[in-house]
XYZ file of N, CA, C and O in Angstrom:
484
model
N -13.171 -13.119 10.987
C -11.904 -13.380 10.135
C -11.093 -12.196 10.163
O -11.914 -10.964 9.550
N -9.996 -12.402 10.195
C -8.984 -11.045 10.154
C -8.024 -11.040 8.735
O -7.861 -12.332 8.814
N -8.017 -10.501 8.283
C -7.202 -10.008 6.936
C -6.162 -9.044 7.237
O -6.264 -7.896 7.347
N -4.833 -9.174 6.375
C -3.942 -8.304 6.477
C -3.678 -8.521 4.735
O -3.401 -9.086 4.180
N -3.691 -7.098 4.201
C -3.469 -6.652 2.613
C -2.496 -5.747 2.840
O -2.171 -4.555 3.219
N -1.206 -6.042 2.107
C -0.246 -5.193 1.999
C -0.415 -4.417 0.385
O -1.110 -5.173 -0.500
N 0.332 -3.022 0.289
C 0.426 -2.353 -1.114
C 1.426 -1.731 -0.960
O 1.730 -1.630 -0.168
N 1.666 -1.237 -2.244
C 2.693 -0.135 -2.309
C 3.969 -0.503 -2.995
O 5.059 0.251 -3.168
N 4.029 -1.788 -3.371
C 5.330 -2.537 -3.706
C 5.638 -2.221 -5.329
O 4.640 -1.519 -5.861
N 6.627 -2.531 -5.949
C 6.874 -2.220 -7.037
C 8.157 -2.397 -7.642
O 8.796 -2.729 -6.587
N 8.622 -1.581 -8.784
C 10.003 -1.608 -9.077
C 10.581 -0.254 -9.102
O 9.843 0.737 -9.479
N 11.708 -0.002 -8.426
C 12.199 1.049 -8.241
C 13.783 1.094 -8.485
O 14.500 0.073 -8.191
N 14.399 2.095 -8.468
C 15.790 2.364 -9.293
C 16.724 2.307 -7.605
O 15.935 2.896 -6.774
N 17.812 1.849 -7.685
C 18.323 1.740 -6.663
C 18.877 3.178 -6.114
O 18.663 4.353 -6.817
N 18.637 3.863 -4.915
C 18.549 5.313 -4.120
C 17.086 5.482 -4.238
O 16.844 6.754 -3.742
N 16.263 4.724 -4.694
C 14.851 4.988 -4.637
C 14.152 5.215 -3.339
O 14.269 4.611 -2.283
N 13.019 5.536 -3.580
C 11.903 5.217 -2.233
C 10.742 4.321 -2.267
O 10.140 4.473 -3.678
N 10.185 3.921 -1.725
C 8.970 3.338 -1.465
C 8.039 3.340 -0.203
O 8.818 3.441 0.636
N 6.750 3.591 -0.338
C 5.865 3.308 1.252
C 5.285 2.266 0.830
O 4.108 2.146 -0.041
N 5.176 1.262 1.774
C 4.231 0.360 1.965
C 3.151 0.040 2.426
O 3.321 0.866 3.816
N 1.946 -0.429 2.461
C 0.878 -0.194 3.258
C 0.581 -1.628 3.951
O 0.474 -2.438 3.221
N -0.042 -1.714 5.168
C -0.568 -3.197 5.630
C -2.088 -2.837 6.420
O -1.994 -2.106 7.415
N -3.251 -2.875 5.528
C -4.284 -2.812 6.263
C -4.906 -4.137 6.719
O -5.135 -5.005 6.406
N -5.418 -3.808 8.102
C -5.934 -4.889 8.782
C -7.383 -4.856 9.000
O -7.941 -3.616 9.340
N -8.240 -5.867 8.641
C -9.849 -5.749 8.545
C -10.270 -6.815 9.106
O -9.627 -7.936 9.383
N -11.514 -6.812 9.317
C -12.052 -8.083 10.108
C -12.617 -7.622 11.811
O -12.734 -6.037 12.051
N -13.218 -8.281 12.400
C -13.698 -8.177 13.870
C -12.634 -8.184 14.679
O -12.299 -9.234 15.409
N -12.169 -6.711 14.887
C -11.088 -6.967 15.711
C -11.095 -5.998 16.949
O -11.695 -4.888 17.016
N -10.706 -7.193 18.223
C -10.706 -6.094 19.518
C -9.605 -5.234 19.892
O -9.874 -4.319 20.113
N -8.243 -5.828 19.451
C -7.302 -5.185 19.826
C -5.922 -5.350 18.957
O -6.044 -6.911 18.511
N -4.962 -4.965 18.620
C -3.999 -5.194 17.642
C -2.760 -4.897 19.048
O -2.578 -4.158 19.249
N -2.116 -6.250 18.937
C -0.784 -5.985 19.768
C 0.374 -5.408 18.740
O 0.484 -4.488 18.352
N 1.530 -6.403 18.781
C 2.497 -5.837 17.852
C 2.250 -6.166 16.554
O 1.217 -7.097 16.156
N 2.761 -5.230 15.644
C 2.940 -5.593 14.152
C 4.418 -5.540 13.582
O 5.248 -4.420 14.258
N 4.525 -6.208 12.763
C 5.864 -6.211 11.996
C 5.936 -6.397 10.344
O 4.518 -6.928 9.860
N 7.063 -5.818 10.034
C 7.468 -6.273 8.496
C 8.439 -7.163 8.399
O 9.494 -7.241 8.900
N 8.021 -8.070 7.788
C 9.096 -9.160 7.024
C 9.413 -9.436 5.749
O 8.861 -8.460 5.109
N 10.585 -9.815 5.224
C 10.817 -9.819 3.692
C 11.505 -11.254 3.589
O 12.238 -11.804 4.392
N 11.387 -11.843 2.544
C 11.947 -12.826 1.849
C 12.451 -12.762 0.629
O 11.416 -12.762 -0.225
N 13.443 -12.981 0.223
C 14.273 -13.064 -1.007
C 14.217 -14.263 -1.546
O 14.374 -15.087 -0.894
N 14.301 -14.684 -3.012
C 14.504 -16.042 -3.593
C 15.614 -16.414 -2.923
O 16.955 -16.227 -2.780
N 15.458 -17.900 -2.642
C 16.739 -18.716 -1.893
C 17.063 -18.022 -0.517
O 18.016 -18.504 -0.031
N 16.463 -17.436 0.260
C 16.972 -16.876 1.672
C 15.822 -17.076 2.627
O 14.483 -17.221 2.143
N 16.172 -17.002 3.698
C 15.130 -17.479 4.659
C 14.517 -15.951 4.862
O 14.999 -14.954 4.737
N 13.535 -15.971 5.448
C 12.422 -15.036 5.888
C 13.211 -13.838 7.041
O 13.684 -14.504 7.810
N 13.321 -12.813 6.591
C 14.179 -11.779 7.543
C 13.156 -10.898 8.301
O 12.557 -10.025 7.884
N 13.390 -10.231 9.671
C 12.812 -9.599 9.914
C 13.301 -8.002 9.601
O 14.347 -7.511 9.743
N 12.543 -7.307 9.343
C 12.746 -5.834 9.017
C 12.337 -4.816 9.904
O 13.143 -4.163 10.221
N 11.249 -4.905 10.380
C 10.701 -3.834 11.507
C 9.481 -4.355 12.180
O 9.036 -4.872 11.811
N 9.654 -3.998 13.576
C 8.351 -3.842 14.420
C 8.216 -2.717 15.108
O 8.994 -1.978 15.115
N 6.812 -2.802 15.237
C 6.288 -1.597 16.062
C 5.160 -2.251 16.921
O 4.453 -3.211 16.549
N 5.406 -1.737 18.357
C 4.729 -2.429 19.574
C 3.424 -1.741 19.386
O 3.197 -0.505 18.824
N 2.183 -1.978 20.527
C 1.128 -1.253 20.608
C 1.263 -0.108 21.243
O 0.344 1.199 20.668
N 2.394 0.066 21.994
C 2.707 1.528 22.411
C 3.355 2.433 21.368
O 3.885 3.631 21.767
N 3.985 1.873 20.128
C 4.442 2.539 19.302
C 5.831 2.610 19.230
O 6.880 3.185 18.472
N 6.571 1.826 20.220
C 8.032 1.666 20.105
C 8.466 0.735 18.657
O 7.790 -0.338 18.432
N 9.369 1.211 18.268
C 9.794 0.432 16.955
C 11.056 0.043 16.938
O 12.091 0.576 17.378
N 11.690 -1.346 16.505
C 12.896 -1.561 16.297
C 13.258 -2.248 14.791
O 12.144 -2.407 14.033
N 14.308 -2.426 14.335
C 14.736 -2.571 13.037
C 15.758 -3.640 12.897
O 16.675 -3.745 13.785
N 15.626 -4.316 11.846
C 16.713 -5.261 11.364
C 17.908 -4.596 10.842
O 17.802 -3.321 10.715
N 19.100 -4.842 11.382
C 20.407 -4.432 11.174
C 20.678 -3.865 9.794
O 21.345 -2.647 9.386
N 20.131 -4.474 8.670
C 20.378 -4.089 7.360
C 19.455 -2.706 6.922
O 19.842 -2.456 6.062
N 18.783 -2.646 7.694
C 17.646 -1.573 7.103
C 17.826 -0.316 8.019
O 17.002 0.612 7.670
N 18.588 -0.363 9.244
C 18.507 0.728 10.009
C 19.016 2.271 9.543
O 19.690 2.003 8.534
N 18.043 2.902 9.748
C 18.754 4.492 9.400
C 18.088 4.638 7.894
O 18.011 5.554 7.099
N 17.554 3.435 6.980
C 16.991 3.776 5.904
C 15.418 3.342 5.989
O 14.644 4.095 5.121
N 14.931 2.637 6.700
C 13.609 2.328 6.875
C 12.947 2.777 7.788
O 13.437 2.999 9.007
N 11.672 3.312 7.994
C 10.782 3.943 8.992
C 9.544 3.214 9.175
O 8.625 3.422 8.080
N 9.181 2.610 10.082
C 7.689 1.986 10.364
C 6.916 2.603 11.199
O 7.300 3.197 11.907
N 5.788 2.801 10.777
C 4.847 3.916 11.630
C 3.266 3.195 11.475
O 3.128 1.822 10.904
N 2.523 3.597 12.107
C 1.035 2.909 12.181
C -0.157 4.321 12.383
O 0.342 4.999 13.013
N -1.000 3.959 11.889
C -2.382 4.736 12.405
C -3.376 3.709 12.973
O -4.015 2.890 12.147
N -3.533 3.906 14.385
C -4.271 3.237 14.957
C -5.857 3.192 14.322
O -6.391 2.008 14.284
N -6.322 4.338 14.241
C -7.616 4.227 13.760
C -8.019 3.965 12.651
O -9.168 3.857 12.093
N -6.924 4.001 11.705
C -7.079 3.199 10.430
C -6.774 1.729 10.254
O -6.821 0.958 9.347
N -6.269 1.200 11.393
C -5.802 0.113 11.750
C -4.810 -0.337 10.494
O -4.947 -1.386 9.801
N -3.814 0.265 10.172
C -2.760 0.431 9.109
C -1.537 0.677 9.612
O -1.313 1.812 10.425
N -0.603 -0.094 8.965
C 0.900 0.250 9.186
C 1.512 0.205 7.855
O 1.265 -0.117 6.720
N 2.777 0.914 8.126
C 3.234 1.762 7.135
C 4.939 1.366 7.120
O 5.333 1.266 8.216
N 5.627 1.439 6.146
C 7.054 1.008 6.091
C 7.455 1.846 4.823
O 7.193 1.602 3.836
N 8.157 2.924 5.422
C 8.729 4.237 4.252
C 10.113 3.144 3.943
O 11.016 3.438 5.390
N 10.753 3.102 2.618
C 11.821 2.441 2.529
C 12.680 3.683 1.693
O 11.967 4.330 0.861
N 13.791 4.139 2.265
C 14.492 5.152 1.624
C 15.967 4.453 0.887
O 16.186 3.325 1.897
N 16.816 5.184 0.189
C 17.928 4.826 -0.223
C 17.979 3.281 -0.354
O 18.701 2.315 0.120
N 16.992 2.837 -1.453
C 16.915 1.483 -1.756
C 18.257 0.799 -2.352
O 18.844 1.583 -3.121
N 18.268 -0.316 -2.085
C 19.438 -1.450 -2.573
C 19.099 -2.351 -3.270
O 17.577 -3.033 -2.968
N 19.588 -2.918 -4.532
C 19.200 -4.165 -4.954
C 19.041 -5.122 -4.042
O 18.371 -6.171 -4.291
N 19.774 -5.542 -3.043
C 19.762 -6.208 -1.894
C 18.032 -6.112 -1.145
O 18.098 -7.011 -0.646
N 17.795 -5.461 -1.441
C 16.336 -5.013 -0.434
C 15.433 -5.953 -1.230
O 13.998 -5.895 -1.022
N 15.774 -6.170 -2.588
C 14.477 -6.824 -3.476
C 14.113 -7.816 -2.405
O 14.662 -9.221 -2.140
N 12.660 -8.032 -2.613
C 11.958 -9.157 -1.727
C 10.822 -8.825 -1.759
O 10.069 -8.005 -2.344
N 9.542 -10.026 -1.322
C 8.459 -9.991 -0.891
C 8.534 -9.481 0.432
O 8.849 -10.128 1.567
N 7.594 -8.510 0.690
C 7.632 -7.827 1.981
C 5.900 -8.541 2.478
O 4.890 -8.039 1.801
N 6.049 -8.763 3.556
C 4.809 -9.454 4.386
C 4.721 -8.595 5.422
O 5.608 -8.496 6.377
N 3.330 -8.134 5.849
C 3.165 -7.804 7.343
C 2.452 -8.860 7.957
O 2.023 -10.047 7.874
N 2.895 -8.626 9.325
C 2.131 -9.532 10.492
C 1.586 -8.770 11.647
O 1.972 -7.739 11.635
N 0.650 -9.159 12.099
C 0.051 -8.550 13.211
C -0.301 -9.665 14.245
O -0.949 -10.848 13.805
N -0.338 -9.384 15.812
C -1.061 -10.282 16.894
C -1.997 -9.510 17.064
O -2.196 -8.332 17.272
N -3.195 -10.327 16.956
C -4.779 -9.813 16.983
C -5.172 -10.470 17.876
O -5.608 -11.382 17.820
N -6.352 -9.933 18.561
C -7.022 -10.046 19.274
C -8.710 -10.010 18.590
O -9.230 -8.984 18.634
N -9.427 -11.153 18.373
C -10.490 -10.810 17.338
C -11.801 -10.889 18.743
O -11.731 -11.089 19.635
N -12.733 -10.296 18.066
C -13.953 -10.094 18.924
C -14.756 -11.554 19.026
O -14.869 -11.845 20.364
N -14.942 -12.122 18.182
C -15.555 -13.583 18.647
C -14.759 -14.585 17.342
O -14.504 -14.631 15.985
N -14.123 -15.452 17.877
C -14.190 -15.816 19.590
C -13.072 -14.757 20.175
O -12.321 -13.905 19.309
N -13.331 -14.466 21.225
C -12.305 -13.419 22.012
C -10.962 -14.105 22.643
O -11.181 -14.579 23.474
N -10.094 -13.974 21.110
C -9.150 -14.870 21.690
C -7.642 -13.887 20.748
O -8.168 -13.217 19.495
N -6.624 -14.423 21.061
C -5.525 -13.964 20.312
C -4.756 -14.585 19.029
O -5.183 -15.925 19.192
N -4.499 -14.367 18.347
C -4.000 -14.932 17.074
C -3.000 -14.271 15.828
O -3.073 -13.136 16.296
N -2.214 -14.843 15.444
C -0.946 -14.425 14.447
C -1.615 -14.309 13.035
O -2.016 -15.295 12.603
N -1.426 -13.392 12.503
C -2.104 -13.156 11.098
C -0.911 -12.597 10.177
O -0.160 -11.712 10.506
N -1.146 -12.906 8.885
C -0.367 -12.453 7.842
C -0.822 -12.348 6.634
O -1.868 -12.762 6.482
N -0.094 -10.901 6.018
C -0.557 -10.944 4.947
C 0.285 -11.580 3.597
O 1.011 -12.422 4.046
N -0.304 -11.648 2.187
C 0.111 -12.246 1.232
C 1.374 -11.689 0.817
O 2.148 -12.605 0.200
N 1.773 -10.574 1.158
C 2.978 -9.797 0.540
C 2.990 -8.895 -0.550
O 1.871 -9.096 -1.572
N 3.799 -8.287 -0.594
C 4.131 -7.318 -1.927
C 5.433 -7.149 -2.581
O 6.170 -7.331 -1.326
N 5.459 -7.192 -3.595
C 6.879 -7.380 -4.130
C 7.704 -5.914 -4.429
O 6.803 -5.384 -5.205
N 8.848 -6.223 -3.891
C 9.673 -4.748 -4.347
C 10.763 -5.380 -5.041
O 11.613 -6.517 -4.309
N 11.062 -4.704 -5.823
C 12.316 -4.957 -6.503
C 12.887 -3.665 -6.916
O 12.815 -2.909 -7.424
N 14.215 -3.942 -6.764
C 15.348 -2.955 -6.578
C 16.272 -2.691 -7.758
O 16.809 -3.748 -7.823
N 16.244 -2.230 -8.838
C 17.183 -2.512 -10.142
C 18.505 -1.435 -9.776
O 18.436 -0.369 -9.023
N 19.718 -2.048 -10.056
C 20.877 -1.412 -9.938
C 21.323 -0.416 -11.239
O 20.558 -0.286 -12.217
């Protein structure tokens, strides 16, 4: 069974920074794409950042230049560095991964439960 767990959320003032982590655990054969999404109350889920197995990243328009996604393959961990935070960045941030498990040997899509980021003005 594959599990994703996020950490690092919290309350921060506008202009501040946070670093989120997403750890993947389980019997993993391969990790393909990983991504961060966020959902604010009353709004649709929004794609924040994606990083491919090869390390290529792309970002949602609202976070370009402020957020940076990275990963440590050896630790099966993905990070999201959030800078210059704005109140509109307030949301639950969730991580996603496309993972091939060892048993059964198959691909699946997995999500973490999310971590709350609150930015005060």
